[in-house]
Amino acid sequence: MSIEIRGMDSLIRKLNQLGGNVDDCMFRGIGKSMTVIEGDAKDLCPVDKGELRDSIHSDTKKVPSGVRGACGTNKEYAPYQEFGTGQRGSESPSPPKAPIGNGYREDWAGMPAQPYLYPSLMQNKDTVKELCVEELNREIRRLGGS
């Protein structure tokens, strides 16, 4: 899932022409956003022993097309928690169904979804935009704007 901010390309071009470092300020904005999303995902994560919660991490990196932030886990059972399994997983209202085959078998009761990553992103969509705009405004002020 990605979040798009409309009109950003034009603003970035203008700031770069003025000598601003848009890549760095976007890196800071996305980095702050990923920290918020990671924290919320850990708060929403179902806890048994805490291994899944403790494995949630975020990363921000510069890529040729701009900046990319990601939040996730390397636990192999994480998709089953997020999307559920069997009939109960198939019937779970949220999040959107898994794009991978993760066991929505009709002959097995399974377990309901206990989403934590998707909701953490969705509840922070506005926060991502606000933090990026905040960093862009900071860069504008640094360049002498008001």
PDB file of C-alpha atoms in Angstrom:
ATOM      1  CA  MET A   1       0.000   0.000   0.000  1.00  0.00           C
ATOM      2  CA  SER A   2       1.356   3.396  -0.854  1.00  0.00           C
ATOM      3  CA  ILE A   3       0.341   6.947  -0.016  1.00  0.00           C
ATOM      4  CA  GLU A   4       0.485   9.612  -2.688  1.00  0.00           C
ATOM      5  CA  ILE A   5       0.603  13.360  -2.121  1.00  0.00           C
ATOM      6  CA  ARG A   6      -0.782  15.246  -5.121  1.00  0.00           C
ATOM      7  CA  GLY A   7       1.165  18.215  -6.476  1.00  0.00           C
ATOM      8  CA  MET A   8       4.351  17.042  -4.815  1.00  0.00           C
ATOM      9  CA  ASP A   9       6.310  16.714  -8.086  1.00  0.00           C
ATOM     10  CA  SER A  10       5.853  20.386  -8.918  1.00  0.00           C
ATOM     11  CA  LEU A  11       6.776  21.512  -5.409  1.00  0.00           C
ATOM     12  CA  ILE A  12       9.860  19.311  -5.385  1.00  0.00           C
ATOM     13  CA  ARG A  13      11.054  20.707  -8.727  1.00  0.00           C
ATOM     14  CA  LYS A  14      10.614  24.280  -7.495  1.00  0.00           C
ATOM     15  CA  LEU A  15      12.399  23.674  -4.218  1.00  0.00           C
ATOM     16  CA  ASN A  16      15.262  21.927  -5.974  1.00  0.00           C
ATOM     17  CA  GLN A  17      15.596  24.912  -8.354  1.00  0.00           C
ATOM     18  CA  LEU A  18      15.878  27.194  -5.308  1.00  0.00           C
ATOM     19  CA  GLY A  19      18.721  25.102  -3.955  1.00  0.00           C
ATOM     20  CA  GLY A  20      16.714  23.092  -1.458  1.00  0.00           C
ATOM     21  CA  ASN A  21      17.443  19.515  -0.574  1.00  0.00           C
ATOM     22  CA  VAL A  22      14.030  17.946  -1.038  1.00  0.00           C
ATOM     23  CA  ASP A  23      15.313  14.384  -0.918  1.00  0.00           C
ATOM     24  CA  ASP A  24      16.708  14.945   2.559  1.00  0.00           C
ATOM     25  CA  CYS A  25      13.585  16.646   3.902  1.00  0.00           C
ATOM     26  CA  MET A  26      11.328  13.938   2.409  1.00  0.00           C
ATOM     27  CA  PHE A  27      13.617  11.311   3.908  1.00  0.00           C
ATOM     28  CA  ARG A  28      13.125  12.961   7.312  1.00  0.00           C
ATOM     29  CA  GLY A  29       9.350  13.238   6.867  1.00  0.00           C
ATOM     30  CA  ILE A  30       8.905   9.645   5.737  1.00  0.00           C
ATOM     31  CA  GLY A  31      11.289   8.452   8.460  1.00  0.00           C
ATOM     32  CA  LYS A  32       9.234  10.182  11.160  1.00  0.00           C
ATOM     33  CA  SER A  33       6.070   8.742   9.627  1.00  0.00           C
ATOM     34  CA  MET A  34       7.451   5.215   9.658  1.00  0.00           C
ATOM     35  CA  THR A  35       8.311   5.590  13.342  1.00  0.00           C
ATOM     36  CA  VAL A  36       4.692   6.538  14.099  1.00  0.00           C
ATOM     37  CA  ILE A  37       3.315   3.688  11.979  1.00  0.00           C
ATOM     38  CA  GLU A  38       5.696   1.191  13.590  1.00  0.00           C
ATOM     39  CA  GLY A  39       4.637   2.300  17.064  1.00  0.00           C
ATOM     40  CA  ASP A  40       0.957   1.976  16.244  1.00  0.00           C
ATOM     41  CA  ALA A  41       1.495  -1.441  14.644  1.00  0.00           C
ATOM     42  CA  LYS A  42       3.197  -2.619  17.834  1.00  0.00           C
ATOM     43  CA  ASP A  43       0.300  -1.252  19.893  1.00  0.00           C
ATOM     44  CA  LEU A  44      -2.259  -3.036  17.681  1.00  0.00           C
ATOM     45  CA  CYS A  45      -0.327  -6.299  17.364  1.00  0.00           C
ATOM     46  CA  PRO A  46      -1.875  -9.312  19.108  1.00  0.00           C
ATOM     47  CA  VAL A  47       0.482 -10.491  21.844  1.00  0.00           C
ATOM     48  CA  ASP A  48       1.095 -14.016  23.079  1.00  0.00           C
ATOM     49  CA  LYS A  49       4.801 -14.091  23.857  1.00  0.00           C
ATOM     50  CA  GLY A  50       5.548 -10.749  22.216  1.00  0.00           C
ATOM     51  CA  GLU A  51       7.786 -12.160  19.477  1.00  0.00           C
ATOM     52  CA  LEU A  52       5.654 -10.820  16.628  1.00  0.00           C
ATOM     53  CA  ARG A  53       5.318  -7.387  18.222  1.00  0.00           C
ATOM     54  CA  ASP A  54       9.052  -7.217  18.932  1.00  0.00           C
ATOM     55  CA  SER A  55       9.873  -8.160  15.333  1.00  0.00           C
ATOM     56  CA  ILE A  56       7.962  -5.222  13.800  1.00  0.00           C
ATOM     57  CA  HIS A  57      10.386  -2.714  12.318  1.00  0.00           C
ATOM     58  CA  SER A  58      10.385   0.162   9.878  1.00  0.00           C
ATOM     59  CA  ASP A  59      12.879   1.311   7.312  1.00  0.00           C
ATOM     60  CA  THR A  60      13.253   4.415   5.188  1.00  0.00           C
ATOM     61  CA  LYS A  61      15.535   4.585   2.170  1.00  0.00           C
ATOM     62  CA  LYS A  62      16.254   6.746  -0.810  1.00  0.00           C
ATOM     63  CA  VAL A  63      15.411   5.074  -4.106  1.00  0.00           C
ATOM     64  CA  PRO A  64      15.760   6.359  -7.685  1.00  0.00           C
ATOM     65  CA  SER A  65      12.107   7.432  -7.723  1.00  0.00           C
ATOM     66  CA  GLY A  66      12.317   9.289  -4.387  1.00  0.00           C
ATOM     67  CA  VAL A  67      11.976   7.970  -0.855  1.00  0.00           C
ATOM     68  CA  ARG A  68      10.412   4.697   0.244  1.00  0.00           C
ATOM     69  CA  GLY A  69       9.276   3.810   3.742  1.00  0.00           C
ATOM     70  CA  ALA A  70       8.253   0.345   4.843  1.00  0.00           C
ATOM     71  CA  CYS A  71       6.974  -1.197   8.037  1.00  0.00           C
ATOM     72  CA  GLY A  72       6.695  -4.931   8.572  1.00  0.00           C
ATOM     73  CA  THR A  73       8.027  -8.061  10.182  1.00  0.00           C
ATOM     74  CA  ASN A  74      10.078 -11.050   9.140  1.00  0.00           C
ATOM     75  CA  LYS A  75       8.043 -13.583  11.130  1.00  0.00           C
ATOM     76  CA  GLU A  76       6.681 -16.223   8.748  1.00  0.00           C
ATOM     77  CA  TYR A  77       3.376 -16.440  10.625  1.00  0.00           C
ATOM     78  CA  ALA A  78       2.734 -12.686  10.421  1.00  0.00           C
ATOM     79  CA  PRO A  79       0.429 -12.875   7.346  1.00  0.00           C
ATOM     80  CA  TYR A  80      -1.750 -15.429   9.114  1.00  0.00           C
ATOM     81  CA  GLN A  81      -2.238 -13.031  12.031  1.00  0.00           C
ATOM     82  CA  GLU A  82      -2.888 -10.083   9.733  1.00  0.00           C
ATOM     83  CA  PHE A  83      -5.276 -11.804   7.298  1.00  0.00           C
ATOM     84  CA  GLY A  84      -6.593 -14.815   9.235  1.00  0.00           C
ATOM     85  CA  THR A  85      -6.913 -18.375   7.914  1.00  0.00           C
ATOM     86  CA  GLY A  86      -9.629 -20.778   6.841  1.00  0.00           C
ATOM     87  CA  GLN A  87     -13.315 -19.895   7.055  1.00  0.00           C
ATOM     88  CA  ARG A  88     -12.836 -17.402   9.879  1.00  0.00           C
ATOM     89  CA  GLY A  89     -10.130 -15.577   7.978  1.00  0.00           C
ATOM     90  CA  SER A  90     -12.246 -15.494   4.856  1.00  0.00           C
ATOM     91  CA  GLU A  91     -15.136 -14.002   6.853  1.00  0.00           C
ATOM     92  CA  SER A  92     -13.010 -11.378   8.621  1.00  0.00           C
ATOM     93  CA  PRO A  93     -14.086  -7.889   7.560  1.00  0.00           C
ATOM     94  CA  SER A  94     -10.669  -6.233   7.752  1.00  0.00           C
ATOM     95  CA  PRO A  95      -8.088  -5.782   6.365  1.00  0.00           C
ATOM     96  CA  PRO A  96      -8.411  -6.454   2.641  1.00  0.00           C
ATOM     97  CA  LYS A  97      -7.938 -10.125   1.900  1.00  0.00           C
ATOM     98  CA  ALA A  98      -4.435 -11.472   1.541  1.00  0.00           C
ATOM     99  CA  PRO A  99      -2.949 -11.135  -1.948  1.00  0.00           C
ATOM    100  CA  ILE A 100      -1.232 -14.460  -1.336  1.00  0.00           C
ATOM    101  CA  GLY A 101      -2.753 -17.883  -0.797  1.00  0.00           C
ATOM    102  CA  ASN A 102      -2.690 -18.097   2.973  1.00  0.00           C
ATOM    103  CA  GLY A 103      -5.232 -20.783   3.750  1.00  0.00           C
ATOM    104  CA  TYR A 104      -8.782 -19.556   3.184  1.00  0.00           C
ATOM    105  CA  ARG A 105      -9.829 -23.195   2.900  1.00  0.00           C
ATOM    106  CA  GLU A 106     -13.545 -23.829   3.217  1.00  0.00           C
ATOM    107  CA  ASP A 107     -13.038 -27.191   4.965  1.00  0.00           C
ATOM    108  CA  TRP A 108     -11.190 -25.658   7.915  1.00  0.00           C
ATOM    109  CA  ALA A 109     -12.455 -23.266  10.587  1.00  0.00           C
ATOM    110  CA  GLY A 110      -9.099 -21.484  10.881  1.00  0.00           C
ATOM    111  CA  MET A 111      -8.690 -18.244  12.812  1.00  0.00           C
ATOM    112  CA  PRO A 112     -10.029 -14.730  12.272  1.00  0.00           C
ATOM    113  CA  ALA A 113      -7.808 -11.907  11.095  1.00  0.00           C
ATOM    114  CA  GLN A 114      -6.130  -9.837  13.797  1.00  0.00           C
ATOM    115  CA  PRO A 115      -4.850  -6.968  11.669  1.00  0.00           C
ATOM    116  CA  TYR A 116      -2.178  -4.656  13.011  1.00  0.00           C
ATOM    117  CA  LEU A 117      -0.049  -3.474  10.053  1.00  0.00           C
ATOM    118  CA  TYR A 118      -2.807  -2.383   7.671  1.00  0.00           C
ATOM    119  CA  PRO A 119      -4.760  -0.452  10.331  1.00  0.00           C
ATOM    120  CA  SER A 120      -1.601   1.278  11.528  1.00  0.00           C
ATOM    121  CA  LEU A 121      -0.986   2.562   8.002  1.00  0.00           C
ATOM    122  CA  MET A 122      -4.614   3.546   7.407  1.00  0.00           C
ATOM    123  CA  GLN A 123      -4.953   5.464  10.679  1.00  0.00           C
ATOM    124  CA  ASN A 124      -1.781   7.408   9.881  1.00  0.00           C
ATOM    125  CA  LYS A 125      -2.375   8.404   6.244  1.00  0.00           C
ATOM    126  CA  ASP A 126      -2.948  12.014   7.239  1.00  0.00           C
ATOM    127  CA  THR A 127      -0.004  11.943   9.649  1.00  0.00           C
ATOM    128  CA  VAL A 128       2.320  10.873   6.808  1.00  0.00           C
ATOM    129  CA  LYS A 129       1.186  13.805   4.705  1.00  0.00           C
ATOM    130  CA  GLU A 130       1.401  16.248   7.620  1.00  0.00           C
ATOM    131  CA  LEU A 131       4.935  15.186   8.571  1.00  0.00           C
ATOM    132  CA  CYS A 132       6.120  15.444   4.956  1.00  0.00           C
ATOM    133  CA  VAL A 133       4.531  18.879   4.553  1.00  0.00           C
ATOM    134  CA  GLU A 134       6.091  19.940   7.868  1.00  0.00           C
ATOM    135  CA  GLU A 135       9.551  18.976   6.602  1.00  0.00           C
ATOM    136  CA  LEU A 136       8.942  20.727   3.264  1.00  0.00           C
ATOM    137  CA  ASN A 137       7.838  23.884   5.098  1.00  0.00           C
ATOM    138  CA  ARG A 138      10.964  23.691   7.250  1.00  0.00           C
ATOM    139  CA  GLU A 139      13.042  23.523   4.041  1.00  0.00           C
ATOM    140  CA  ILE A 140      11.161  26.496   2.563  1.00  0.00           C
ATOM    141  CA  ARG A 141      11.861  28.541   5.721  1.00  0.00           C
ATOM    142  CA  ARG A 142      15.509  27.512   5.553  1.00  0.00           C
ATOM    143  CA  LEU A 143      15.647  28.858   2.000  1.00  0.00           C
ATOM    144  CA  GLY A 144      14.313  32.209   3.182  1.00  0.00           C
ATOM    145  CA  GLY A 145      10.609  31.761   2.505  1.00  0.00           C
ATOM    146  CA  SER A 146       7.924  32.685   4.982  1.00  0.00           C
TER     147      SER A 146
END
